Short mmCIF file of C-alpha atoms in Angstrom, two decimals:
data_model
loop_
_atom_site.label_atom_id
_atom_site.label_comp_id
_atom_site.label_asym_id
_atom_site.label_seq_id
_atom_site.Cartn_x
_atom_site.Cartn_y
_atom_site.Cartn_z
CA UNK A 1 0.00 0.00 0.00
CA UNK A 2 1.55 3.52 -1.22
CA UNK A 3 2.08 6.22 2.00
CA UNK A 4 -1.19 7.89 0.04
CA UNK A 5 -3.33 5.16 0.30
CA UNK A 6 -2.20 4.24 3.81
CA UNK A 7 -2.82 8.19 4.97
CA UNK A 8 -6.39 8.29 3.16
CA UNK A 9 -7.28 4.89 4.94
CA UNK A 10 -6.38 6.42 8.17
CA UNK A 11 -8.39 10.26 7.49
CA UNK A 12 -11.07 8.14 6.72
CA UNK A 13 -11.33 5.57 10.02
CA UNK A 14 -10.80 9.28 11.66
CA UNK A 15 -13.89 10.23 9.75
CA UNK A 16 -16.23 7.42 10.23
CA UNK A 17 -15.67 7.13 13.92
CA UNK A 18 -15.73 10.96 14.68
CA UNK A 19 -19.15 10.83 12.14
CA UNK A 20 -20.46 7.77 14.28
CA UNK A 21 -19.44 9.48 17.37
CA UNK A 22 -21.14 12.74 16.66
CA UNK A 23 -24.20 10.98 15.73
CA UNK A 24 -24.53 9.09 18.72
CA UNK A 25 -24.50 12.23 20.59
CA UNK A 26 -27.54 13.41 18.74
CA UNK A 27 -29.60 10.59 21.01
CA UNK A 28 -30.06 9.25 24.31
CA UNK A 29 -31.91 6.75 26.16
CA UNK A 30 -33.31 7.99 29.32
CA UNK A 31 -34.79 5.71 31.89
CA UNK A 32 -36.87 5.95 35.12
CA UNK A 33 -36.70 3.42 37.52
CA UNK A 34 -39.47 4.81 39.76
CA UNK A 35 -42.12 4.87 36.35
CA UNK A 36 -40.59 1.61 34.60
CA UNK A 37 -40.80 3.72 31.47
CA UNK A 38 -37.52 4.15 29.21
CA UNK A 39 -37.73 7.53 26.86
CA UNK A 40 -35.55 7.37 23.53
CA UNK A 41 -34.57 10.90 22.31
CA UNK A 42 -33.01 11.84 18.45
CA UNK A 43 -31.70 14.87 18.26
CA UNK A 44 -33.47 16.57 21.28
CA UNK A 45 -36.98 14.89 20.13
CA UNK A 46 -38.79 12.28 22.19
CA UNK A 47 -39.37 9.61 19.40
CA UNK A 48 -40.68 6.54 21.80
CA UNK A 49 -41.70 5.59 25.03
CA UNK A 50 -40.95 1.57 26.09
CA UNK A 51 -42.11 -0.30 29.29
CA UNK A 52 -39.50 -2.13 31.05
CA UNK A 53 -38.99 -4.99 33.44
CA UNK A 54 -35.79 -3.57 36.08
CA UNK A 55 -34.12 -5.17 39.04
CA UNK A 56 -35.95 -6.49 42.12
CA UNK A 57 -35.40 -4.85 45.66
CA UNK A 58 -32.67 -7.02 46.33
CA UNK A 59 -31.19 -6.08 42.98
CA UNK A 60 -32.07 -2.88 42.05
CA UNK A 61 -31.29 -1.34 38.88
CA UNK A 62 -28.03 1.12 39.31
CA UNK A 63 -28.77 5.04 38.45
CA UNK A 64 -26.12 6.79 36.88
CA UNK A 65 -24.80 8.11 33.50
CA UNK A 66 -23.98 4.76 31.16
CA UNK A 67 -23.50 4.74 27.36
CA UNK A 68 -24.10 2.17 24.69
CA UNK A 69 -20.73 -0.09 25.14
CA UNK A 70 -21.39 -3.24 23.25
CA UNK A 71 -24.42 -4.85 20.84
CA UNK A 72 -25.06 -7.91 20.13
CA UNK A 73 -27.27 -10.11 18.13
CA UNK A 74 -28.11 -13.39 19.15
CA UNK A 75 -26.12 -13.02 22.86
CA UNK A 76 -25.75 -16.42 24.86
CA UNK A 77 -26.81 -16.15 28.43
CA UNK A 78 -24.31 -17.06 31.07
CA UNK A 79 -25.45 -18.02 34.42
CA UNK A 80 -23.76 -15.14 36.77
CA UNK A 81 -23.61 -18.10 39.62
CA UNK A 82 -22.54 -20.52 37.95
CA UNK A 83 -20.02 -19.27 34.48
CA UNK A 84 -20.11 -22.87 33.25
CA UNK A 85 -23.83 -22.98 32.35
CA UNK A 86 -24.53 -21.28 29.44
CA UNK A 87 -28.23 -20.68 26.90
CA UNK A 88 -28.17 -20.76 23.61
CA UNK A 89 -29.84 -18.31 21.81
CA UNK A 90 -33.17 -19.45 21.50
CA UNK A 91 -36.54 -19.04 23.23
CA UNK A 92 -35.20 -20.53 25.88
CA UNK A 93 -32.91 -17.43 26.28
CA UNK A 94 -33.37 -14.99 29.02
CA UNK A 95 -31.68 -12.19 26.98
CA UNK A 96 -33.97 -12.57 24.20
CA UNK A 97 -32.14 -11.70 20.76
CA UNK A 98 -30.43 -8.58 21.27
CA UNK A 99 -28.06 -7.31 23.88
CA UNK A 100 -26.94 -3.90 24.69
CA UNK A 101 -24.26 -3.58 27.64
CA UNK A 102 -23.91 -0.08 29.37
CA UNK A 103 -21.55 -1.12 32.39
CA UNK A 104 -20.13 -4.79 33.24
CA UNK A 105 -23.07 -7.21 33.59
CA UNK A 106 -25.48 -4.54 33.50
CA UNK A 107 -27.26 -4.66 29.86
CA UNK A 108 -30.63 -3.49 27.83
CA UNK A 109 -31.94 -6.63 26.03
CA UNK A 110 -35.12 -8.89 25.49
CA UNK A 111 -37.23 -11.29 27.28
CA UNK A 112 -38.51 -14.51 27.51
CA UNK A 113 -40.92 -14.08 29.90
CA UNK A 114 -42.68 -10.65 28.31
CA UNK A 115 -45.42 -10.88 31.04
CA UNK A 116 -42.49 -9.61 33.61
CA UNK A 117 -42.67 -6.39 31.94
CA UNK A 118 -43.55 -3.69 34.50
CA UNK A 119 -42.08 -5.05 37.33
CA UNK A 120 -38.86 -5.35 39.32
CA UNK A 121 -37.96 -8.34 38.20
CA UNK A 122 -34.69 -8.95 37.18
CA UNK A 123 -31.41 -9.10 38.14
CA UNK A 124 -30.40 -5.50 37.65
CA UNK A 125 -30.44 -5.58 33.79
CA UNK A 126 -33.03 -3.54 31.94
CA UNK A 127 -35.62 -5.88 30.26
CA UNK A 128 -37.60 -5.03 26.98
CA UNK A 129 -40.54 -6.37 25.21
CA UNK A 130 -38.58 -8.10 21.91
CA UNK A 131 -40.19 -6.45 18.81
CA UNK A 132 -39.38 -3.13 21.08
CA UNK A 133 -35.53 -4.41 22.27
CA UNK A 134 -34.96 -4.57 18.44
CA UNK A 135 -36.40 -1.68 17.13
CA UNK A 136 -34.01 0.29 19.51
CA UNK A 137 -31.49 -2.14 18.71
CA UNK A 138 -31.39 -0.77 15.28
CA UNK A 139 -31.98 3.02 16.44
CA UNK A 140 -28.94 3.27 18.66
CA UNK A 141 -25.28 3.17 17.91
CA UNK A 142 -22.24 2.16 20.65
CA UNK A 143 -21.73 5.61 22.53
CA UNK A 144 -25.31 6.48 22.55
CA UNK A 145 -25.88 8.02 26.15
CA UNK A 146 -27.95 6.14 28.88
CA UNK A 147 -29.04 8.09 31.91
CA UNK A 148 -30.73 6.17 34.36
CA UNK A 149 -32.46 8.07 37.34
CA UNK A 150 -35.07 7.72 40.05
CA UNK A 151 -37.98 10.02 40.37
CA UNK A 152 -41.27 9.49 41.61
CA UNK A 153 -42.47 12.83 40.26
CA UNK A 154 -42.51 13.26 36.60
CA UNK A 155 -43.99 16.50 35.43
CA UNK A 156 -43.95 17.07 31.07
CA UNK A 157 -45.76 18.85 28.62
CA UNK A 158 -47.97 17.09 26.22
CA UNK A 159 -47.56 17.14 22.00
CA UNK A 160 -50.70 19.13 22.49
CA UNK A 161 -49.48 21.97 25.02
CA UNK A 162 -50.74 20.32 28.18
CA UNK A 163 -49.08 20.40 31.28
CA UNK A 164 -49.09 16.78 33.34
CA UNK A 165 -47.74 15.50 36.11
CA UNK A 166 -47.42 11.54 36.90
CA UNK A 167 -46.68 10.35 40.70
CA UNK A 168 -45.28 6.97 41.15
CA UNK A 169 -45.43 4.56 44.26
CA UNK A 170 -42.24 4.39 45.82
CA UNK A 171 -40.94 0.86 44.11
CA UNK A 172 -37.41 0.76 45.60
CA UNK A 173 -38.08 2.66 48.91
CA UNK A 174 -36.14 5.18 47.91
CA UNK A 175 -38.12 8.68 47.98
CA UNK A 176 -40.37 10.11 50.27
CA UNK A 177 -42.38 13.05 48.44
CA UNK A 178 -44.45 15.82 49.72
CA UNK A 179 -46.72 18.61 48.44
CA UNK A 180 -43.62 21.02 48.69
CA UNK A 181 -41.74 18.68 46.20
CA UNK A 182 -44.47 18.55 43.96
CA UNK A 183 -44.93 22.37 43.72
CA UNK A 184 -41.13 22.58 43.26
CA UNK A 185 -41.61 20.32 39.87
CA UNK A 186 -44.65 21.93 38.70
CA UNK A 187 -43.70 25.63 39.62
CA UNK A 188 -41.50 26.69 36.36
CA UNK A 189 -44.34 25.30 33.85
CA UNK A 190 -46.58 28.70 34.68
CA UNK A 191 -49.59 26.09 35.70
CA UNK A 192 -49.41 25.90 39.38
CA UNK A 193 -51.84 28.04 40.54
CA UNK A 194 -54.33 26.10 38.80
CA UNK A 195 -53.36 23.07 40.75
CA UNK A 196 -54.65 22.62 44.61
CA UNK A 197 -52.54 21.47 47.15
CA UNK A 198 -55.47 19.01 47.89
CA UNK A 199 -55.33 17.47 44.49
CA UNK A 200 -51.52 16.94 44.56
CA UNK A 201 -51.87 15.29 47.94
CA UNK A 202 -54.64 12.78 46.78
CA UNK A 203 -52.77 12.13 43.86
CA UNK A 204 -49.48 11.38 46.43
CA UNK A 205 -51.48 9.37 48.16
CA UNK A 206 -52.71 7.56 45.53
CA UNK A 207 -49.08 7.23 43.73
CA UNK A 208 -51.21 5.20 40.63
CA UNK A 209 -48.60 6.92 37.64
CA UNK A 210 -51.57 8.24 36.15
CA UNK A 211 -51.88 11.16 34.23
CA UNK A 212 -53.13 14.22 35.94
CA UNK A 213 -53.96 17.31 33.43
CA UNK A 214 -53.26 20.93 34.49
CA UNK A 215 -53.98 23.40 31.61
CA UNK A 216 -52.18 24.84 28.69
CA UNK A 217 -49.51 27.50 29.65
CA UNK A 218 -48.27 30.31 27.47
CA UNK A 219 -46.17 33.28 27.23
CA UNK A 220 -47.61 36.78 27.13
CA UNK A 221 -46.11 39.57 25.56
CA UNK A 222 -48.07 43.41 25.98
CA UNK A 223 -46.22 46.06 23.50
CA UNK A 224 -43.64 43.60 22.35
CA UNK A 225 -42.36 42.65 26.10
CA UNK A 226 -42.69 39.26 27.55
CA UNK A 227 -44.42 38.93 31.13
CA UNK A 228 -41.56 38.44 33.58
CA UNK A 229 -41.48 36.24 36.56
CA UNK A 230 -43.29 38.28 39.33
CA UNK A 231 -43.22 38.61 43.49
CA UNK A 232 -46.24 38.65 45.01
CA UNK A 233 -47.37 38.27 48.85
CA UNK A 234 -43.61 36.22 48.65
CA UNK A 235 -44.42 34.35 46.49
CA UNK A 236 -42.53 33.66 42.93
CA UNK A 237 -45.15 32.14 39.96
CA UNK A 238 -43.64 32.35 36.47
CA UNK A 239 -46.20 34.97 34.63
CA UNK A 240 -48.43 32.53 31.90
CA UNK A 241 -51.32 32.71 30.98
CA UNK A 242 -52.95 29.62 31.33
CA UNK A 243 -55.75 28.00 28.94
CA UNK A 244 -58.10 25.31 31.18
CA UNK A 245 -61.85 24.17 30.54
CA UNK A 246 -62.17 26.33 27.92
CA UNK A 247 -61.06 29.41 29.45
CA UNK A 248 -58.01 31.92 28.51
CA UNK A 249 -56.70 33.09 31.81
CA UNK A 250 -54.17 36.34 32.10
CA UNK A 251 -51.84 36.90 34.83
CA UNK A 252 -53.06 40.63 35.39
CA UNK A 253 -50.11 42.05 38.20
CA UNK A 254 -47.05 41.37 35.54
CA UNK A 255 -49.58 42.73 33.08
CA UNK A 256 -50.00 45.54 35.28
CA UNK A 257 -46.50 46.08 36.08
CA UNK A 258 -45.11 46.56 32.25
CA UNK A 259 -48.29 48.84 31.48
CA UNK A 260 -47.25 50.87 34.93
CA UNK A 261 -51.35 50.53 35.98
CA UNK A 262 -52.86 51.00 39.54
CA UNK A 263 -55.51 48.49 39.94
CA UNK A 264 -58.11 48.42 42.72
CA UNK A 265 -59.22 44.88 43.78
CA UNK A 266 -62.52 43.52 45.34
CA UNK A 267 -62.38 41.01 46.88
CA UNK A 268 -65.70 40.81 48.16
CA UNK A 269 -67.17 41.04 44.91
CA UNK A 270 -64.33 39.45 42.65
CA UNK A 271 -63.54 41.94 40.86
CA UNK A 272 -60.74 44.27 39.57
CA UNK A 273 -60.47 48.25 38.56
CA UNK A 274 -58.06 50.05 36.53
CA UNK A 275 -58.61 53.79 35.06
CA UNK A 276 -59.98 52.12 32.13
CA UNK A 277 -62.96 49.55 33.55
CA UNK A 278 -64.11 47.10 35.89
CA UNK A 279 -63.96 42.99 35.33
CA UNK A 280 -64.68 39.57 37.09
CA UNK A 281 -61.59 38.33 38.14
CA UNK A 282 -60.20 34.85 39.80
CA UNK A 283 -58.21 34.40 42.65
CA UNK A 284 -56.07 31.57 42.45
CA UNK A 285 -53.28 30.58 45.32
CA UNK A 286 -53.15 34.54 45.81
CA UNK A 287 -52.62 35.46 41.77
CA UNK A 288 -55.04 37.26 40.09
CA UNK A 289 -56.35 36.41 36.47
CA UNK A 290 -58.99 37.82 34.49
CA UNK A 291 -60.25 36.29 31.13
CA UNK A 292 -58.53 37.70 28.30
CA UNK A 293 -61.63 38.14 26.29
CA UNK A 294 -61.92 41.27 29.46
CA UNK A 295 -57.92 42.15 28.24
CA UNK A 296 -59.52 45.01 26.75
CA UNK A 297 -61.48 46.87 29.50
CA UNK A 298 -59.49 46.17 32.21
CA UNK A 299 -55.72 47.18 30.49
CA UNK A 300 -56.86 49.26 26.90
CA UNK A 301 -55.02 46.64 24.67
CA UNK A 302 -56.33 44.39 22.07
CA UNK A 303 -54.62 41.18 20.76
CA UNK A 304 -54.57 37.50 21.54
CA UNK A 305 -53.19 33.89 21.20
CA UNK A 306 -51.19 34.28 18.20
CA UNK A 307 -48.51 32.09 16.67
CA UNK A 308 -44.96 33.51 16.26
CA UNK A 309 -41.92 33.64 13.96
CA UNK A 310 -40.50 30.41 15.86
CA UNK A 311 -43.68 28.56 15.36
CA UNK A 312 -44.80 28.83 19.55
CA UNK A 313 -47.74 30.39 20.24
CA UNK A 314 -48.03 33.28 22.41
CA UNK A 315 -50.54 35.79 24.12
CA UNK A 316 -50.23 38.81 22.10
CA UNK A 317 -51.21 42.49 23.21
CA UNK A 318 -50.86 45.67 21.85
CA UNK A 319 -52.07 48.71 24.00
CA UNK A 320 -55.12 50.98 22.32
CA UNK A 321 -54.65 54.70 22.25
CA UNK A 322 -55.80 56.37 25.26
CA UNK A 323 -59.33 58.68 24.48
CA UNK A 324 -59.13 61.32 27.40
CA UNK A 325 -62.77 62.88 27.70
CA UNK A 326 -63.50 66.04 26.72
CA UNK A 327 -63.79 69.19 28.90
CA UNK A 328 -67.85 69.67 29.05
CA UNK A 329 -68.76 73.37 27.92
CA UNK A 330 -71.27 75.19 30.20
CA UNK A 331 -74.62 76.47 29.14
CA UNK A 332 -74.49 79.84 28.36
CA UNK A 333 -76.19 81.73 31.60
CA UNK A 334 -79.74 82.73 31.13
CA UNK A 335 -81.50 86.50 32.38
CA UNK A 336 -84.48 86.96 34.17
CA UNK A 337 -86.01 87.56 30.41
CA UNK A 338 -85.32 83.94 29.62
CA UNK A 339 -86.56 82.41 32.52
CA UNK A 340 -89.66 80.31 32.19
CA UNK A 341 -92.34 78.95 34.51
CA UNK A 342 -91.23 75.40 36.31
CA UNK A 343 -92.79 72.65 34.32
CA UNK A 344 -95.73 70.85 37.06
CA UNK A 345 -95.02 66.96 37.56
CA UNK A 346 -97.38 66.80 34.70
CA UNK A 347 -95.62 68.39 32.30
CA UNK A 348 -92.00 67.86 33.61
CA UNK A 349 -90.56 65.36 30.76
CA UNK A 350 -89.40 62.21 31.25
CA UNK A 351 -85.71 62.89 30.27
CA UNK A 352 -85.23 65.65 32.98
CA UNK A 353 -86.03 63.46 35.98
CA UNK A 354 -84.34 64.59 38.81
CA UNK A 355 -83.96 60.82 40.27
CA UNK A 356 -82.43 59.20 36.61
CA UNK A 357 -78.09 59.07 37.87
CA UNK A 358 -78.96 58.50 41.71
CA UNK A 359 -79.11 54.55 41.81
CA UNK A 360 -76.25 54.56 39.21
CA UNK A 361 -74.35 56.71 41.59
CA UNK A 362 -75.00 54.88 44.53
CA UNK A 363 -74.28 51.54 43.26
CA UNK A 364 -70.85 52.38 41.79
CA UNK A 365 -70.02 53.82 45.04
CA UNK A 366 -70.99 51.01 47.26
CA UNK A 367 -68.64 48.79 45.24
CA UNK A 368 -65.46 50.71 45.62
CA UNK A 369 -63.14 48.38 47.90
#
């Protein structure tokens, strides 16, 4: 082989396995030991979702950061107790047909017994259902990542915007959850107002891994400026507005705070003031929201859910221009020549009673806070 041929062999090996390298980087394998639920990402995308079969108390399932070491097709099983004995591949096979190692004994691979799946079953490996062991067989290249972790609160957003959070039972003994924990995990999606601290205790208590819905948060942006996160009463919430049942909520104090607006609330009644009108508003873990159909009385803007340059959607406002009212200009002032007799009650007309702005009056004044 001329030097030329032996250099271009070489730049291309270097090629290949840098090439094979980078693409392995592009996906990752994350697993749960808490859910039994293994999550395959490509290139930052969740492309599947596979139930698993993980190691029993005694032999619990290690959590750490792995990679993609070793496949094989076809893998023998070897007895760990006893090296002699070895399986055939076959249906007799405890490893199934395909093989993955991440660290020492510790492998992804198939089953024999498929009705283990869901449980904590095995000897530490991570089992797989075979037509899904092989279709991540072929997915994944040696180098591919593999995080393994334990949490009992999972908390995602849907392919349709939802917000939902899973709690499961404590499998492995190994995580005692409260409400505060919860909050913690729901807190940064904007939803967790809309969330009682009843509900999230039920649902700890009921640690099923169901799904529980929350509502669809989004970003608001009045005048081109995005809602910040906001202090109120101590409290932090990330400022979303929040779409649930059917409703658009607004968080109206960040609102408020960009537009530099005084509002009056009443509590009493539900409702909120600014210089521009009155609205129903809800009261939800101390945050105030009003419907964003109401956007327009309460804060002068117009606007709404609208989809942006990146493809998100967001909350959209634009402030109106402001119509001061006009000065009134006085009647001119009569003389004693212009003066006419007082109508009687019979004759008085029926746009000049005295009595027509009193109620009006009285209500809006019994409703300040």
């Amino acid at each position: 082989m001329s030097v030329l041929k032996f250099l271009a062999a070489i730049i291309f090996s270097v090629i290949f396995i840098f090439g094979s390298t980078a693409q392995a980087a592009q996906k990752k394998i994350l697993i749960n030991s808490a859910s039994r639920l293994m999550q395959f990402f490509d290139g930052g995308v969740k492309v599947a979702v596979y139930h698993l079969g993980l190691g029993k108390v005694s032999t619990p399932t290690p959590t750490g950061y792995f990679q993609i070491r070793e496949k094989e097709i076809n893998p023998p099983w070897i007895d760990p107790s006893d090296p002699e004995f070895e399986v055939p591949s076959g249906p007799d096979n405890p490893l199934g047909y395909r093989w993955m190692q991440i660290e020492g004994n510790y492998g992804i691979h198939g089953t024999n017994r498929p009705e283990s799946i869901g449980g904590y079953v095995s000897n530490g490996c991570i089992r797989m259902i075979e037509r899904d062991v092989e279709e991540l067989f072929d997915a994944v290249e040696v180098g591919t990542p593999v995080e393994i972790n334990y949490n009992r609160i999972v908390v995602e957003k849907t392919p349709e915007g939802d917000v939902v959070y899973y709690i499961y039972p404590d499998g492995y003994g190994w995580q005692d959850i409260n409400v505060a924990d919860v909050k913690k995990w729901i807190e940064p999606f904007g939803v967790l107002a809309f969330e009682s601290d009843y509900n999230i205790s039920q649902n700890i208590e009921d640690s099923d891994g169901e799904p529980n819905f929350i509502g669809k948060p989004y970003n608001v942006e009045i005048n081109g400026e995005l809602t910040q996160p906001t202090d109120a009463n101590n409290t932090r919430f990330f400022a979303k507005a929040v779409v649930r049942d059917g409703i658009s909520y607004m968080p109206v104090v960040p609102i408020a705070k960009i537009l530099k607006l005084k509002l009056e609330w009443n509590k009493s009644e539900s409702t909120l003031k600014s210089r521009f009108g009155k609205v129903v508003c809800y009261e939800k873990k101390d945050q105030l929201y009003c419907n964003s159909d109401d956007a327009t009385i309460l804060f002068n803007m117009e606007g709404g859910l609208q989809t942006g340059e990146d493809g998100a959607k967001v909350f959209r406002f634009k402030s109106l221009p402001i119509i001061e009212p006009t000065t009134p200009v006085e009647p001119p002032k009569t003389t004693d020549k212009d003066k006419k007799t007082k109508p009687t009650d019979e004759t008085k007309p029926a746009d000049e009673t005295e009595l027509d702005d009193k109620p009006q009056v009285k209500e809006y004044e019994a409703a300040k806070p």
